[in-house]
Coordinates of N, CA and C in Angstrom, one line a residue:
M158 N 18.4 88.0 76.1 CA 17.7 87.5 74.8 C 18.5 86.5 74.1
V159 N 19.9 86.8 74.0 CA 20.8 85.8 73.4 C 20.7 84.5 74.0
R160 N 20.7 84.5 75.4 CA 20.6 83.2 76.1 C 19.3 82.5 75.8
L161 N 18.2 83.2 75.8 CA 16.9 82.6 75.5 C 16.9 82.0 74.1
L162 N 17.4 82.7 73.1 CA 17.5 82.2 71.8 C 18.3 80.9 71.7
S163 N 19.4 80.9 72.4 CA 20.3 79.7 72.4 C 19.5 78.5 73.0
L164 N 18.8 78.7 74.1 CA 18.1 77.6 74.7 C 17.0 77.2 73.8
L165 N 16.3 78.1 73.1 CA 15.3 77.7 72.1 C 15.8 76.9 71.0
A166 N 17.0 77.3 70.5 CA 17.6 76.6 69.4 C 17.9 75.2 69.8
L167 N 18.5 75.0 71.0 CA 18.8 73.7 71.5 C 17.6 72.8 71.7
A168 N 16.5 73.4 72.2 CA 15.3 72.7 72.3 C 14.7 72.2 71.0
L169 N 14.8 73.1 70.0 CA 14.3 72.7 68.7 C 15.2 71.6 68.1
A170 N 16.5 71.7 68.3 CA 17.4 70.6 67.8 C 17.0 69.3 68.4
A171 N 16.8 69.3 69.7 CA 16.5 68.0 70.4 C 15.2 67.5 69.9
A172 N 14.2 68.3 69.6 CA 12.9 67.9 69.1 C 12.9 67.4 67.7
S173 N 13.8 68.0 66.9 CA 13.8 67.8 65.4 C 15.1 67.3 64.9
P174 N 15.3 65.9 64.8 CA 16.5 65.4 64.3 C 16.9 66.0 62.9
V175 N 18.2 66.2 62.8 CA 18.7 66.9 61.5 C 19.6 65.9 60.8
V176 N 19.4 65.7 59.5 CA 20.3 64.8 58.8 C 21.7 65.5 58.6
E177 N 22.7 64.7 58.6 CA 24.1 65.2 58.7 C 24.4 66.1 57.5
E178 N 23.8 65.8 56.3 CA 24.2 66.6 55.1 C 23.8 68.1 55.3
T179 N 22.8 68.4 56.1 CA 22.3 69.8 56.2 C 22.7 70.4 57.5
W180 N 23.7 69.9 58.2 CA 24.2 70.4 59.4 C 25.2 71.4 59.2
P181 N 25.2 72.6 59.9 CA 24.2 73.1 60.8 C 22.9 73.5 60.1
P182 N 21.8 73.4 60.7 CA 20.5 73.7 60.1 C 20.4 75.2 59.9
P183 N 19.6 75.7 58.9 CA 19.5 77.1 58.6 C 19.0 77.9 59.7
W184 N 18.2 77.4 60.7 CA 17.7 78.2 61.8 C 18.7 78.3 62.9
W185 N 19.9 77.6 62.9 CA 20.9 77.7 64.0 C 21.3 79.1 64.2
P186 N 21.3 79.6 65.5 CA 21.4 81.0 65.7 C 22.8 81.5 65.6
F187 N 22.9 82.8 65.2 CA 24.2 83.6 65.3 C 25.3 83.1 64.3
G188 N 24.9 82.2 63.4 CA 25.9 81.8 62.4 C 27.0 80.9 63.0
H189 N 26.7 80.1 64.0 CA 27.8 79.2 64.6 C 27.2 77.8 64.7
D190 N 28.1 76.9 65.0 CA 27.6 75.5 65.3 C 28.4 75.0 66.5
H191 N 27.9 73.9 67.0 CA 28.5 73.3 68.2 C 29.3 72.0 68.0
W192 N 30.4 71.9 68.6 CA 31.2 70.7 68.6 C 31.6 70.2 70.0
A193 N 31.9 69.0 70.2 CA 32.3 68.5 71.5 C 33.3 67.4 71.4
V194 N 34.3 67.5 72.3 CA 35.3 66.4 72.4 C 35.3 65.9 73.8
L195 N 35.1 64.6 74.0 CA 34.9 64.0 75.3 C 35.9 62.9 75.5
V196 N 36.6 63.0 76.6 CA 37.7 62.0 76.8 C 37.7 61.4 78.2
A197 N 37.7 60.0 78.2 CA 37.9 59.3 79.5 C 39.4 58.7 79.3
G198 N 40.3 59.2 80.2 CA 41.7 58.9 80.0 C 42.2 57.7 80.7
S199 N 41.3 56.9 81.4 CA 41.7 55.8 82.2 C 41.3 54.5 81.6
S200 N 41.8 53.4 82.2 CA 41.3 52.0 81.9 C 41.2 51.2 83.2
G201 N 40.6 50.1 83.1 CA 40.4 49.2 84.2 C 39.1 49.4 85.0
Y202 N 38.5 48.4 85.5 CA 37.2 48.4 86.1 C 37.2 49.3 87.3
G203 N 38.3 49.5 88.0 CA 38.3 50.4 89.2 C 38.1 51.8 88.8
N204 N 38.2 52.1 87.5 CA 37.9 53.5 87.0 C 36.6 53.6 86.2
Y205 N 35.7 52.7 86.5 CA 34.3 52.6 85.9 C 33.8 54.0 85.8
R206 N 33.9 54.9 86.8 CA 33.2 56.2 86.8 C 33.6 57.1 85.7
H207 N 34.9 57.0 85.2 CA 35.3 57.9 84.2 C 34.6 57.7 82.8
Q208 N 34.5 56.4 82.4 CA 33.8 56.1 81.2 C 32.3 56.4 81.3
A209 N 31.8 56.1 82.5 CA 30.3 56.4 82.8 C 30.1 57.9 82.7
D210 N 31.0 58.7 83.3 CA 30.9 60.2 83.1 C 30.8 60.6 81.7
V211 N 31.8 60.1 80.9 CA 31.9 60.6 79.5 C 30.7 60.1 78.7
C212 N 30.2 58.9 78.9 CA 29.1 58.5 78.1 C 27.8 59.2 78.5
H213 N 27.7 59.6 79.8 CA 26.6 60.4 80.2 C 26.7 61.8 79.6
A214 N 27.9 62.3 79.5 CA 28.0 63.6 78.8 C 27.6 63.5 77.4
Y215 N 28.0 62.4 76.7 CA 27.6 62.2 75.3 C 26.1 62.3 75.2
Q216 N 25.4 61.6 76.0 CA 23.9 61.5 75.9 C 23.3 62.9 76.1
L217 N 23.8 63.7 77.1 CA 23.3 65.0 77.3 C 23.5 65.9 76.2
I218 N 24.7 65.9 75.7 CA 25.1 66.8 74.6 C 24.3 66.5 73.3
K219 N 24.2 65.2 73.0 CA 23.3 64.8 71.9 C 21.9 65.2 72.1
K220 N 21.4 65.0 73.3 CA 20.0 65.4 73.6 C 19.8 66.9 73.4
A221 N 20.8 67.7 73.7 CA 20.7 69.1 73.7 C 20.7 69.6 72.2
G222 N 21.0 68.8 71.3 CA 20.9 69.1 69.9 C 22.2 69.1 69.1
V223 N 23.3 68.8 69.7 CA 24.6 68.7 69.0 C 24.6 67.4 68.2
H224 N 24.8 67.5 66.9 CA 24.7 66.3 66.0 C 25.9 65.3 66.3
P225 N 25.6 64.0 66.4 CA 26.6 63.0 66.7 C 27.9 63.1 65.8
S226 N 27.7 63.6 64.6 CA 28.9 63.8 63.7 C 29.8 64.8 64.2
Q227 N 29.4 65.6 65.2 CA 30.2 66.7 65.7 C 30.5 66.5 67.2
I228 N 30.4 65.2 67.6 CA 30.8 64.8 69.0 C 31.9 63.8 68.8
I229 N 33.0 64.0 69.4 CA 34.1 63.0 69.2 C 34.5 62.5 70.6
V230 N 34.5 61.2 70.7 CA 34.7 60.5 72.0 C 36.0 59.6 72.0
L231 N 36.8 59.8 73.0 CA 38.0 59.0 73.3 C 37.8 58.2 74.6
A232 N 37.7 56.9 74.6 CA 37.6 56.1 75.8 C 38.1 54.7 75.5
V233 N 38.8 54.1 76.4 CA 39.4 52.7 76.2 C 38.3 51.7 75.9
D234 N 37.1 51.9 76.4 CA 36.0 51.1 76.2 C 36.2 49.6 76.7
D235 N 36.7 49.5 77.9 CA 37.0 48.2 78.5 C 36.1 47.9 79.8
I236 N 35.1 48.8 80.0 CA 34.4 48.7 81.3 C 33.0 48.0 81.1
A237 N 32.3 48.4 80.1 CA 30.9 47.9 79.9 C 30.9 46.4 79.8
N238 N 31.9 45.8 79.1 CA 31.9 44.3 79.0 C 33.0 43.7 79.8
D239 N 33.4 44.4 80.9 CA 34.3 43.7 81.8 C 33.6 42.6 82.6
E240 N 34.3 41.6 82.9 CA 33.7 40.4 83.6 C 33.2 40.8 85.0
E241 N 33.7 41.9 85.5 CA 33.3 42.3 86.9 C 32.0 43.1 86.8
N242 N 31.6 43.5 85.6 CA 30.3 44.3 85.5 C 29.1 43.4 85.7
P243 N 28.3 43.7 86.7 CA 27.1 42.8 86.9 C 26.0 43.1 85.8
Y244 N 26.2 44.2 85.0 CA 25.3 44.5 83.9 C 26.1 44.6 82.6
P245 N 26.4 43.4 82.0 CA 27.2 43.4 80.8 C 26.6 44.3 79.7
G246 N 27.5 45.1 79.1 CA 27.1 45.9 78.0 C 26.4 47.2 78.5
K247 N 26.4 47.5 79.7 CA 25.7 48.7 80.2 C 26.7 49.5 81.2
L248 N 26.4 50.8 81.3 CA 27.1 51.6 82.2 C 26.1 52.6 82.9
F249 N 26.2 52.8 84.1 CA 25.3 53.7 84.8 C 26.1 54.8 85.6
N250 N 25.5 56.0 85.7 CA 26.2 57.1 86.3 C 25.5 57.6 87.5
K251 N 24.4 56.9 87.9 CA 23.7 57.4 89.0 C 23.0 56.1 89.7
P252 N 23.0 56.0 91.0 CA 22.4 54.9 91.6 C 20.9 54.9 91.6
T253 N 20.3 53.7 91.7 CA 18.9 53.5 91.9 C 18.6 52.4 92.9
L254 N 17.5 52.5 93.5 CA 17.1 51.4 94.5 C 16.6 50.2 93.8
A255 N 16.4 49.1 94.5 CA 15.9 47.9 93.9 C 14.5 48.2 93.4
G256 N 14.2 47.7 92.2 CA 12.9 47.9 91.5 C 13.0 49.1 90.5
T257 N 14.1 49.8 90.5 CA 14.3 50.9 89.5 C 15.5 50.6 88.7
P258 N 15.3 50.3 87.4 CA 16.4 49.8 86.6 C 17.6 50.8 86.4
G259 N 17.4 52.1 86.4 CA 18.4 53.0 86.2 C 18.6 53.3 84.7
V260 N 19.4 54.3 84.4 CA 19.6 54.8 83.0 C 20.9 54.3 82.5
D261 N 20.9 53.5 81.4 CA 22.1 53.0 80.8 C 22.7 54.1 79.9
V262 N 23.8 54.7 80.3 CA 24.4 55.7 79.5 C 25.3 55.2 78.4
Y263 N 25.6 53.9 78.4 CA 26.4 53.3 77.4 C 25.7 53.1 76.0
E264 N 24.4 52.8 76.1 CA 23.7 52.5 74.9 C 23.7 53.7 74.0
G265 N 24.2 53.5 72.8 CA 24.3 54.6 71.8 C 25.4 55.5 71.9
C266 N 26.3 55.3 73.0 CA 27.5 56.2 73.2 C 28.5 55.8 72.1
K267 N 28.7 56.6 71.1 CA 29.6 56.3 70.0 C 31.0 56.7 70.3
I268 N 31.9 55.7 70.5 CA 33.3 55.9 70.9 C 34.1 55.9 69.6
D269 N 34.8 57.0 69.3 CA 35.6 57.1 68.1 C 37.0 56.5 68.2
Y270 N 37.6 56.7 69.3 CA 39.0 56.1 69.5 C 39.0 55.4 70.8
S271 N 39.4 54.1 70.8 CA 39.3 53.2 72.0 C 40.7 52.5 72.1
G272 N 40.8 51.7 73.2 CA 42.0 50.9 73.3 C 43.3 51.7 73.3
K273 N 44.3 51.3 72.6 CA 45.6 51.9 72.6 C 45.6 53.2 71.8
S274 N 44.5 53.5 71.1 CA 44.4 54.8 70.4 C 44.1 56.0 71.3
V275 N 43.8 55.7 72.6 CA 43.5 56.8 73.6 C 44.9 57.3 74.1
T276 N 45.4 58.3 73.5 CA 46.7 58.8 73.8 C 46.7 60.3 73.8
P277 N 47.7 61.0 74.4 CA 47.8 62.5 74.3 C 47.9 62.9 72.9
D278 N 48.6 62.1 72.1 CA 48.9 62.5 70.7 C 47.5 62.5 69.9
T279 N 46.7 61.4 70.1 CA 45.4 61.4 69.4 C 44.6 62.6 69.9
F280 N 44.5 62.9 71.1 CA 43.8 64.0 71.7 C 44.2 65.3 71.0
V281 N 45.5 65.6 70.9 CA 45.9 66.8 70.3 C 45.5 66.9 68.9
K282 N 45.7 65.8 68.1 CA 45.3 65.8 66.7 C 43.8 66.0 66.5
V283 N 43.0 65.4 67.4 CA 41.6 65.6 67.3 C 41.3 67.1 67.5
L284 N 41.9 67.7 68.6 CA 41.6 69.1 68.9 C 42.0 70.0 67.8
T285 N 43.2 69.8 67.2 CA 43.7 70.7 66.2 C 43.3 70.4 64.8
G286 N 42.4 69.4 64.6 CA 41.9 69.1 63.3 C 42.9 68.4 62.4
D287 N 43.9 67.7 62.9 CA 44.9 67.1 62.2 C 44.5 65.7 61.7
A288 N 43.7 65.6 60.7 CA 43.2 64.3 60.3 C 44.4 63.5 59.7
A289 N 45.2 64.1 58.9 CA 46.3 63.4 58.3 C 47.3 62.8 59.3
G290 N 47.4 63.5 60.5 CA 48.3 63.0 61.5 C 47.7 61.7 62.2
L291 N 46.5 61.4 62.0 CA 45.9 60.2 62.6 C 45.9 59.0 61.6
A292 N 46.5 59.2 60.5 CA 46.6 58.1 59.6 C 47.4 56.9 60.3
G293 N 46.8 55.8 60.2 CA 47.3 54.6 60.9 C 46.9 54.4 62.3
V294 N 46.2 55.4 62.9 CA 45.6 55.3 64.2 C 44.2 54.6 64.1
E295 N 44.0 53.6 64.9 CA 42.7 52.9 64.8 C 41.6 53.8 65.4
G296 N 40.6 53.9 64.6 CA 39.4 54.7 65.1 C 38.7 55.3 63.9
S297 N 37.8 56.2 64.2 CA 36.8 56.7 63.2 C 37.5 57.7 62.3
G298 N 38.7 58.3 62.7 CA 39.3 59.3 61.9 C 38.8 60.7 62.1
K299 N 37.7 60.8 62.9 CA 37.1 62.1 63.2 C 38.0 63.0 63.9
V300 N 38.0 64.3 63.5 CA 38.7 65.4 64.2 C 37.8 66.6 64.2
L301 N 38.1 67.6 64.9 CA 37.3 68.8 64.9 C 37.5 69.5 63.5
K302 N 36.3 69.8 63.0 CA 36.3 70.6 61.7 C 35.6 71.9 62.0
S303 N 35.7 72.4 63.2 CA 35.1 73.6 63.6 C 35.7 74.8 63.0
T304 N 35.0 75.9 63.0 CA 35.5 77.2 62.4 C 35.4 78.3 63.4
H305 N 35.7 79.5 62.9 CA 35.7 80.7 63.7 C 34.3 81.0 64.2
K306 N 33.3 80.3 63.6 CA 31.9 80.5 64.0 C 31.4 79.5 65.0
S307 N 32.2 78.5 65.3 CA 31.8 77.3 66.2 C 32.0 77.6 67.7
R308 N 31.2 76.9 68.4 CA 31.4 76.8 69.9 C 31.8 75.4 70.2
V309 N 32.9 75.3 70.9 CA 33.5 74.0 71.2 C 33.5 73.7 72.7
F310 N 33.0 72.5 73.0 CA 33.1 72.0 74.4 C 34.0 70.8 74.5
V311 N 34.9 70.9 75.5 CA 35.9 69.8 75.7 C 35.7 69.4 77.2
N312 N 35.5 68.0 77.4 CA 35.4 67.5 78.7 C 36.4 66.3 78.8
F313 N 37.3 66.5 79.8 CA 38.3 65.4 80.0 C 38.1 64.9 81.4
V314 N 38.1 63.6 81.6 CA 37.9 62.9 82.9 C 38.9 61.9 83.1
D315 N 39.7 62.0 84.2 CA 40.7 60.9 84.6 C 41.4 61.3 85.8
H316 N 42.5 60.6 86.1 CA 43.3 61.0 87.2 C 44.3 62.1 86.8
G317 N 44.9 62.8 87.7 CA 45.8 63.8 87.4 C 46.8 64.1 88.5
G318 N 47.7 65.0 88.3 CA 48.7 65.5 89.3 C 49.0 66.9 88.9
V319 N 50.0 67.4 89.6 CA 50.4 68.8 89.3 C 51.0 68.9 87.9
G320 N 50.3 69.6 87.1 CA 50.8 69.8 85.7 C 50.7 68.7 84.8
I321 N 49.9 67.6 85.1 CA 49.7 66.5 84.3 C 48.3 65.9 84.4
I322 N 47.8 65.3 83.3 CA 46.6 64.5 83.4 C 46.9 63.1 82.8
G323 N 46.2 62.1 83.2 CA 46.5 60.8 82.9 C 45.9 60.2 81.6
F324 N 46.6 59.3 81.0 CA 46.1 58.5 79.9 C 46.4 57.1 80.3
P325 N 45.9 56.1 79.6 CA 46.1 54.7 80.0 C 47.5 54.3 80.2
E326 N 48.4 54.7 79.3 CA 49.8 54.3 79.3 C 50.8 55.4 79.5
T327 N 50.3 56.6 79.6 CA 51.2 57.8 79.8 C 50.5 59.0 80.4
T328 N 51.1 60.1 80.4 CA 50.5 61.3 80.9 C 50.6 62.4 79.9
M329 N 49.8 63.5 80.0 CA 49.9 64.6 79.2 C 50.3 65.8 80.1
H330 N 51.2 66.6 79.6 CA 51.7 67.7 80.4 C 50.9 69.0 80.0
A331 N 50.9 69.9 81.0 CA 50.1 71.1 80.8 C 50.5 71.9 79.6
K332 N 51.8 71.9 79.3 CA 52.3 72.7 78.2 C 51.8 72.2 76.9
D333 N 51.6 70.8 76.8 CA 51.1 70.3 75.6 C 49.6 70.6 75.4
L334 N 48.9 70.6 76.5 CA 47.5 70.9 76.4 C 47.3 72.4 76.0
I335 N 48.0 73.3 76.7 CA 48.0 74.7 76.4 C 48.4 74.9 74.9
G336 N 49.4 74.2 74.5 CA 49.9 74.3 73.1 C 48.8 74.0 72.1
A337 N 48.0 72.9 72.4 CA 47.0 72.5 71.5 C 45.9 73.6 71.5
L338 N 45.5 74.1 72.6 CA 44.5 75.1 72.7 C 44.9 76.4 72.0
T339 N 46.2 76.7 72.1 CA 46.7 77.9 71.5 C 46.7 77.8 69.9
T340 N 47.0 76.6 69.5 CA 47.0 76.3 68.1 C 45.5 76.4 67.5
M341 N 44.6 75.9 68.3 CA 43.2 76.1 67.9 C 42.8 77.5 67.8
H342 N 43.3 78.4 68.7 CA 43.0 79.8 68.6 C 43.6 80.4 67.4
T343 N 44.9 80.1 67.2 CA 45.6 80.7 66.0 C 45.0 80.2 64.7
S344 N 44.5 79.0 64.7 CA 43.9 78.5 63.4 C 42.4 78.8 63.3
K345 N 41.9 79.7 64.2 CA 40.5 80.1 64.2 C 39.5 79.0 64.1
M346 N 39.7 78.0 65.1 CA 38.8 76.8 65.2 C 37.7 77.0 66.1
Y347 N 37.4 78.1 66.6 CA 36.3 78.3 67.5 C 36.0 79.8 67.7
K348 N 34.7 80.1 68.0 CA 34.3 81.4 68.4 C 34.4 81.5 69.9
E349 N 34.0 80.4 70.6 CA 34.1 80.3 72.1 C 34.5 78.8 72.4
L350 N 35.3 78.6 73.4 CA 35.6 77.2 73.8 C 35.4 77.1 75.3
V351 N 34.7 76.1 75.7 CA 34.6 75.8 77.2 C 35.2 74.4 77.5
F352 N 36.0 74.4 78.5 CA 36.7 73.2 78.9 C 36.4 72.8 80.3
Y353 N 35.8 71.6 80.5 CA 35.6 71.1 81.9 C 36.6 69.9 82.1
L354 N 37.4 70.1 83.1 CA 38.5 69.1 83.4 C 38.3 68.5 84.8
E355 N 38.1 67.1 84.8 CA 37.9 66.4 86.0 C 39.1 65.5 86.3
A356 N 39.9 66.0 87.3 CA 41.1 65.2 87.7 C 41.7 65.9 89.0
C357 N 42.4 65.1 89.7 CA 43.1 65.7 90.9 C 44.1 66.8 90.4
E358 N 44.3 67.9 91.2 CA 45.2 69.0 90.8 C 44.9 69.5 89.5
S359 N 43.7 69.4 89.0 CA 43.3 69.8 87.6 C 43.5 71.3 87.3
G360 N 43.4 72.1 88.3 CA 43.6 73.5 88.1 C 44.9 73.9 87.6
S361 N 45.9 73.0 87.9 CA 47.3 73.3 87.5 C 47.5 73.2 86.0
M362 N 46.5 72.6 85.3 CA 46.7 72.4 83.8 C 46.4 73.8 83.1
F363 N 45.8 74.7 83.8 CA 45.4 76.0 83.1 C 46.1 77.2 83.6
E364 N 47.1 77.0 84.4 CA 47.8 78.2 85.1 C 48.5 79.0 84.0
T365 N 48.9 78.5 82.9 CA 49.5 79.3 81.8 C 48.6 79.5 80.6
L366 N 47.3 79.3 80.8 CA 46.4 79.6 79.7 C 46.4 81.0 79.4
P367 N 46.7 81.4 78.1 CA 46.7 82.8 77.7 C 45.4 83.5 77.9
E368 N 45.5 84.8 78.2 CA 44.2 85.6 78.3 C 43.8 86.1 76.9
G369 N 42.6 86.4 76.8 CA 42.1 87.0 75.5 C 42.0 86.0 74.4
I370 N 41.8 84.7 74.6 CA 41.7 83.8 73.5 C 40.3 83.1 73.6
N371 N 39.4 83.7 74.3 CA 38.0 83.2 74.4 C 37.8 81.7 74.8
I372 N 38.6 81.4 75.8 CA 38.5 80.0 76.4 C 38.1 80.2 77.9
Y373 N 37.0 79.5 78.3 CA 36.6 79.4 79.6 C 36.9 78.0 80.1
A374 N 37.8 77.9 81.1 CA 38.2 76.6 81.6 C 37.8 76.5 83.1
T375 N 37.2 75.4 83.5 CA 36.8 75.1 84.8 C 37.3 73.7 85.2
S376 N 37.7 73.5 86.5 CA 38.3 72.3 86.9 C 37.7 71.7 88.2
A377 N 37.8 70.4 88.4 CA 37.2 69.8 89.6 C 38.0 70.1 90.8
A378 N 39.2 70.6 90.7 CA 40.0 70.9 91.8 C 41.0 72.0 91.5
N379 N 41.6 72.7 92.5 CA 42.6 73.7 92.2 C 43.9 73.0 91.9
A380 N 45.0 73.7 91.9 CA 46.3 73.1 91.6 C 46.9 72.3 92.7
K381 N 46.3 72.2 93.8 CA 46.9 71.5 95.0 C 46.0 70.5 95.7
E382 N 44.8 70.3 95.2 CA 43.9 69.4 95.9 C 43.4 68.3 95.0
S383 N 42.8 67.3 95.7 CA 42.2 66.1 95.0 C 40.8 66.4 94.5
S384 N 40.4 65.7 93.5 CA 39.0 65.7 93.1 C 38.5 64.3 93.6
W385 N 37.2 64.1 93.6 CA 36.6 63.0 94.3 C 35.6 62.2 93.5
G386 N 35.6 60.9 93.6 CA 34.6 60.0 93.1 C 33.3 60.2 93.9
T387 N 32.2 59.7 93.4 CA 31.0 59.7 94.2 C 30.1 58.5 93.8
Y388 N 29.0 58.3 94.6 CA 28.2 57.1 94.4 C 29.1 55.8 94.5
C389 N 29.9 55.8 95.6 CA 30.8 54.7 95.8 C 30.4 53.8 96.9
G390 N 31.1 52.6 97.0 CA 30.8 51.7 98.1 C 29.3 51.3 98.2
P391 N 28.7 51.5 99.4 CA 27.3 51.0 99.5 C 26.3 51.9 98.7
D392 N 26.8 53.0 98.2 CA 25.9 53.9 97.4 C 26.0 53.5 95.9
A393 N 26.9 52.6 95.5 CA 27.1 52.2 94.1 C 26.1 51.2 93.7
L394 N 24.8 51.4 93.9 CA 23.8 50.4 93.6 C 22.9 50.8 92.4
V395 N 22.7 49.9 91.5 CA 21.8 50.1 90.4 C 20.8 49.0 90.5
N396 N 19.5 49.4 90.6 CA 18.4 48.4 90.8 C 18.8 47.5 92.0
G397 N 19.4 48.1 93.0 CA 19.7 47.4 94.2 C 20.9 46.5 94.1
V398 N 21.6 46.4 93.0 CA 22.8 45.6 92.8 C 24.1 46.5 92.9
N399 N 25.0 46.1 93.7 CA 26.2 46.9 93.8 C 27.1 46.7 92.6
I400 N 27.6 47.8 92.0 CA 28.4 47.8 90.8 C 29.8 47.3 91.1
G401 N 30.3 47.6 92.3 CA 31.6 47.2 92.7 C 32.7 48.3 92.4
S402 N 32.2 49.5 92.0 CA 33.1 50.6 91.7 C 32.3 51.8 91.7
C403 N 33.0 53.0 91.9 CA 32.2 54.2 92.0 C 31.5 54.5 90.6
L404 N 30.3 55.0 90.7 CA 29.5 55.2 89.5 C 29.9 56.5 88.8
G405 N 30.4 57.5 89.6 CA 30.6 58.8 89.0 C 31.7 59.6 89.7
D406 N 32.0 60.8 89.2 CA 32.9 61.7 89.9 C 32.0 62.9 90.4
L407 N 32.4 63.4 91.5 CA 31.5 64.4 92.2 C 31.4 65.7 91.3
Y408 N 32.4 66.2 90.7 CA 32.4 67.4 89.9 C 31.5 67.1 88.6
S409 N 31.8 65.9 88.0 CA 31.1 65.6 86.7 C 29.6 65.4 86.9
V410 N 29.2 64.6 87.9 CA 27.8 64.4 88.1 C 27.1 65.6 88.5
N411 N 27.7 66.5 89.2 CA 27.1 67.8 89.6 C 26.7 68.6 88.4
W412 N 27.6 68.8 87.4 CA 27.3 69.6 86.3 C 26.3 68.9 85.4
M413 N 26.3 67.5 85.3 CA 25.4 66.8 84.4 C 24.0 66.7 85.0
E414 N 23.9 66.6 86.4 CA 22.6 66.5 87.0 C 22.0 67.9 87.2
D415 N 22.7 68.9 86.9 CA 22.1 70.3 87.1 C 21.4 70.6 85.8

């Protein structure tokens, strides 16, 4: 019954736009609200798929009823208008044959922190609600303002290695990610938190995740294997035109197309 009520609430939210001042709406179930943090940690046209994944996730989460004011996006934002992009100002996460335009996931995708602001430090401050710590960082200034009644979704997409995930100019270590999540728990910033991590060896980032803190983490790979791009090479066609880079990542498009 709880699951059915949750689905009903999301359907109502998608059908009835809610003004920001009254969020969460009075009918929102169980006294909680939803937040999301979405991160594409890479740069360069060869990594087209990461920003396409994240903008697709933004569209789905917004459609499900999460208010845009409660979705925070980090992405360098250098792909949509890259000179290599045959569709300037657009991103696609799924191929289509000639005659079918495809779905532009970039349109309306609100990116809060871009360019050199996409760093592990920005990510940690967004997660832990440290707005003061972002003073001087270019971006919207948005951080999580979730409470003990909130449900938080985090989606990180990029390259990785054993105990690390990538950012454009540096890496983030597992201990720093676990530290941020532990701080969130201590500060009562969620009722439940779900983390989807797309990167090679991504399972290694959660090996020291404490038990009993109401976090469900799932990853594209275990601690010793690669994750994979998809819709690549001859399959990277939108309206019959080859994008010249993979459109998505296998793990990411599977959960988003489900």
